[in-house]
PDB file of C-alpha atoms in Angstrom:
ATOM      1  CA  VAL X  91     -18.470  -3.687   6.947  1.00 90.00           C
ATOM      2  CA  GLN X  92     -16.696  -2.109   9.810  1.00 92.00           C
ATOM      3  CA  LEU X  93     -13.714  -0.074  10.339  1.00 94.00           C
ATOM      4  CA  GLN X  94     -12.179  -0.185  13.670  1.00 94.00           C
ATOM      5  CA  ALA X  95      -9.296   2.548  14.423  1.00 95.00           C
ATOM      6  CA  SER X  96      -6.995   2.480  17.416  1.00 95.00           C
ATOM      7  CA  GLY X  97      -3.736   4.001  18.523  1.00 96.00           C
ATOM      8  CA  GLY X  98      -4.646   7.598  19.400  1.00 95.00           C
ATOM      9  CA  GLY X  99      -3.715   9.145  22.655  1.00 96.00           C
ATOM     10  CA  LEU X 100      -1.856  11.963  24.344  1.00 97.00           C
ATOM     11  CA  VAL X 101       1.447  12.522  23.153  1.00 96.00           C
ATOM     12  CA  GLN X 102       4.305  15.394  23.839  1.00 97.00           C
ATOM     13  CA  PRO X 103       5.294  17.461  20.868  1.00 97.00           C
ATOM     14  CA  GLY X 104       8.049  15.632  18.886  1.00 95.00           C
ATOM     15  CA  GLY X 105       6.686  12.362  19.866  1.00 96.00           C
ATOM     16  CA  SER X 106       5.412   9.475  17.770  1.00 96.00           C
ATOM     17  CA  LEU X 107       2.233   7.481  17.362  1.00 96.00           C
ATOM     18  CA  ARG X 108       0.993   4.401  15.047  1.00 97.00           C
ATOM     19  CA  LEU X 109      -2.606   4.540  14.263  1.00 98.00           C
ATOM     20  CA  SER X 110      -4.171   1.347  13.016  1.00 98.00           C
ATOM     21  CA  CYS X 111      -7.351   0.885  11.271  1.00 97.00           C
ATOM     22  CA  THR X 112      -8.717  -2.653  10.605  1.00 96.00           C
ATOM     23  CA  VAL X 113     -11.571  -3.405   7.937  1.00 95.00           C
ATOM     24  CA  SER X 114     -13.962  -6.409   8.553  1.00 92.00           C
ATOM     25  CA  GLY X 115     -17.224  -7.902   7.661  1.00 91.00           C
ATOM     26  CA  GLY X 116     -17.937  -9.478   4.389  1.00 88.00           C
ATOM     27  CA  ILE X 117     -15.263  -7.922   2.386  1.00 89.00           C
ATOM     28  CA  PHE X 118     -14.542  -9.102  -1.105  1.00 90.00           C
ATOM     29  CA  LEU X 119     -11.984  -6.309  -2.150  1.00 92.00           C
ATOM     30  CA  ILE X 120     -10.510  -3.108  -0.599  1.00 93.00           C
ATOM     31  CA  ASN X 121      -9.324  -0.556  -2.953  1.00 96.00           C
ATOM     32  CA  LYS X 122      -8.320   2.701  -1.669  1.00 96.00           C
ATOM     33  CA  MET X 123      -7.366   3.190   1.861  1.00 97.00           C
ATOM     34  CA  ALA X 124      -7.028   6.696   3.530  1.00 98.00           C
ATOM     35  CA  TRP X 125      -6.653   8.609   6.998  1.00 98.00           C
ATOM     36  CA  PHE X 126      -8.539  12.046   7.343  1.00 98.00           C
ATOM     37  CA  ARG X 127      -8.344  14.130  10.410  1.00 97.00           C
ATOM     38  CA  GLN X 128     -10.610  16.851  11.892  1.00 97.00           C
ATOM     39  CA  PRO X 129      -8.985  19.455  14.194  1.00 96.00           C
ATOM     40  CA  PRO X 130     -11.021  21.152  16.748  1.00 95.00           C
ATOM     41  CA  GLY X 131     -13.485  23.578  14.997  1.00 95.00           C
ATOM     42  CA  ARG X 132     -12.242  22.769  11.711  1.00 96.00           C
ATOM     43  CA  GLN X 133     -13.345  20.671   8.846  1.00 96.00           C
ATOM     44  CA  ARG X 134     -12.213  17.059   8.046  1.00 97.00           C
ATOM     45  CA  GLU X 135      -9.231  16.963   5.762  1.00 96.00           C
ATOM     46  CA  LEU X 136      -7.269  14.418   3.954  1.00 97.00           C
ATOM     47  CA  VAL X 137      -4.055  13.287   5.603  1.00 97.00           C
ATOM     48  CA  ALA X 138      -2.751  10.400   3.442  1.00 97.00           C
ATOM     49  CA  ARG X 139      -4.022   7.965   1.162  1.00 97.00           C
ATOM     50  CA  ILE X 140      -2.641   4.602  -0.322  1.00 97.00           C
ATOM     51  CA  ASP X 141      -4.058   2.780  -3.191  1.00 95.00           C
ATOM     52  CA  SER X 142      -4.276  -1.019  -3.950  1.00 93.00           C
ATOM     53  CA  SER X 143      -0.846  -0.744  -5.759  1.00 93.00           C
ATOM     54  CA  ASP X 144       0.737   0.951  -2.589  1.00 93.00           C
ATOM     55  CA  GLY X 145       0.674   4.398  -4.434  1.00 96.00           C
ATOM     56  CA  THR X 146       0.619   7.180  -1.719  1.00 96.00           C
ATOM     57  CA  ILE X 147      -0.452  10.833  -1.562  1.00 95.00           C
ATOM     58  CA  TYR X 148       0.026  13.060   1.491  1.00 95.00           C
ATOM     59  CA  SER X 149      -1.121  16.280   2.648  1.00 94.00           C
ATOM     60  CA  ALA X 150       1.590  18.943   2.169  1.00 91.00           C
ATOM     61  CA  SER X 151       1.144  19.702   5.842  1.00 87.00           C
ATOM     62  CA  VAL X 152       2.369  16.249   7.030  1.00 86.00           C
ATOM     63  CA  ASN X 153       4.296  15.126   4.017  1.00 71.00           C
ATOM     64  CA  GLY X 154       7.843  13.622   5.650  1.00 88.00           C
ATOM     65  CA  ARG X 155       6.384  13.177   9.136  1.00 94.00           C
ATOM     66  CA  PHE X 156       3.535  10.794   8.434  1.00 96.00           C
ATOM     67  CA  THR X 157       3.777   7.431   6.416  1.00 96.00           C
ATOM     68  CA  ILE X 158       0.613   5.330   5.421  1.00 97.00           C
ATOM     69  CA  SER X 159       1.228   1.734   4.708  1.00 97.00           C
ATOM     70  CA  ARG X 160      -1.265  -1.293   4.590  1.00 97.00           C
ATOM     71  CA  ASP X 161      -1.212  -5.040   5.440  1.00 96.00           C
ATOM     72  CA  TYR X 162      -3.193  -6.670   2.905  1.00 93.00           C
ATOM     73  CA  ALA X 163      -3.532 -10.000   4.706  1.00 94.00           C
ATOM     74  CA  LYS X 164      -4.995  -8.113   7.769  1.00 94.00           C
ATOM     75  CA  ASN X 165      -6.991  -5.554   5.818  1.00 94.00           C
ATOM     76  CA  THR X 166      -5.368  -3.067   7.865  1.00 96.00           C
ATOM     77  CA  VAL X 167      -4.068   0.495   7.277  1.00 97.00           C
ATOM     78  CA  TYR X 168      -1.269   2.045   9.294  1.00 98.00           C
ATOM     79  CA  LEU X 169      -0.471   5.575   9.903  1.00 98.00           C
ATOM     80  CA  GLN X 170       2.914   6.143  11.346  1.00 97.00           C
ATOM     81  CA  ILE X 171       3.223   9.664  12.756  1.00 95.00           C
ATOM     82  CA  SER X 172       6.434  11.290  13.924  1.00 95.00           C
ATOM     83  CA  ARG X 173       7.607  14.624  15.195  1.00 95.00           C
ATOM     84  CA  LEU X 174       4.103  15.310  16.210  1.00 95.00           C
ATOM     85  CA  GLU X 175       3.309  19.178  16.525  1.00 94.00           C
ATOM     86  CA  PRO X 176       0.332  20.729  18.504  1.00 95.00           C
ATOM     87  CA  GLU X 177      -1.198  21.456  15.206  1.00 94.00           C
ATOM     88  CA  ASP X 178      -1.502  17.813  14.543  1.00 95.00           C
ATOM     89  CA  THR X 179      -4.028  17.562  17.427  1.00 97.00           C
ATOM     90  CA  ALA X 180      -7.323  16.079  16.044  1.00 97.00           C
ATOM     91  CA  VAL X 181      -9.722  13.177  15.618  1.00 98.00           C
ATOM     92  CA  TYR X 182      -8.294  10.917  13.151  1.00 98.00           C
ATOM     93  CA  TYR X 183     -10.517   8.893  10.784  1.00 98.00           C
ATOM     94  CA  CYS X 184     -10.018   5.919   8.432  1.00 97.00           C
ATOM     95  CA  ASN X 185     -11.513   5.553   5.307  1.00 97.00           C
ATOM     96  CA  ALA X 186     -11.794   2.683   2.664  1.00 97.00           C
ATOM     97  CA  ASP X 187     -13.389   1.905  -0.591  1.00 96.00           C
ATOM     98  CA  VAL X 188     -14.660  -1.552   0.166  1.00 95.00           C
ATOM     99  CA  MET X 189     -16.518  -4.033  -2.132  1.00 94.00           C
ATOM    100  CA  VAL X 190     -18.783  -6.177  -0.045  1.00 93.00           C
ATOM    101  CA  SER X 191     -19.106  -9.982  -1.015  1.00 90.00           C
ATOM    102  CA  GLY X 192     -21.985 -10.541  -3.415  1.00 91.00           C
ATOM    103  CA  THR X 193     -21.859  -7.033  -4.811  1.00 90.00           C
ATOM    104  CA  ASP X 194     -20.015  -5.519  -7.794  1.00 93.00           C
ATOM    105  CA  TYR X 195     -19.266  -1.889  -6.524  1.00 93.00           C
ATOM    106  CA  PHE X 196     -17.160  -0.021  -4.140  1.00 94.00           C
ATOM    107  CA  ARG X 197     -18.627   1.653  -1.243  1.00 94.00           C
ATOM    108  CA  SER X 198     -16.977   4.352   1.014  1.00 96.00           C
ATOM    109  CA  VAL X 199     -16.926   3.355   4.528  1.00 96.00           C
ATOM    110  CA  TRP X 200     -15.638   5.510   7.678  1.00 96.00           C
ATOM    111  CA  GLY X 201     -14.216   4.330  10.851  1.00 93.00           C
ATOM    112  CA  GLN X 202     -15.451   5.744  14.124  1.00 91.00           C
ATOM    113  CA  GLY X 203     -12.195   8.095  14.763  1.00 93.00           C
ATOM    114  CA  THR X 204      -9.414   8.106  17.353  1.00 96.00           C
ATOM    115  CA  LEU X 205      -8.223  11.288  19.290  1.00 97.00           C
ATOM    116  CA  VAL X 206      -4.681  12.192  18.819  1.00 97.00           C
ATOM    117  CA  THR X 207      -3.758  15.147  21.334  1.00 98.00           C
ATOM    118  CA  VAL X 208      -0.213  16.704  21.118  1.00 97.00           C
ATOM    119  CA  SER X 209       0.439  18.841  24.078  1.00 96.00           C
ATOM    120  CA  SER X 210       3.245  19.198  26.906  1.00 93.00           C
TER     121      SER X 210
END
């Protein structure tokens, strides 16, 4: 199972980005999908999570500016980021709870991270 994240880059304050993360490789089911971020010199933190019923939760620091969504047909989770602030600068990681074909349990799988830099 692999998670491939994309969409990061350099953005000016107030700008927008959309991150994408696609799960591939022997998937039977995907339960929760989430985005985490790790700012420079700080610990990784949860940004947003979406479950298999499209229920969502957000970190208080991003609520109202970030929107998580998923495309079940494409096994992809998105993070639409708006009104970016310098404090949003971080490596953004996607995470998914995946049941691999031929197994009966979910495993937590991480993507490689995509860097978002907010600077003028």
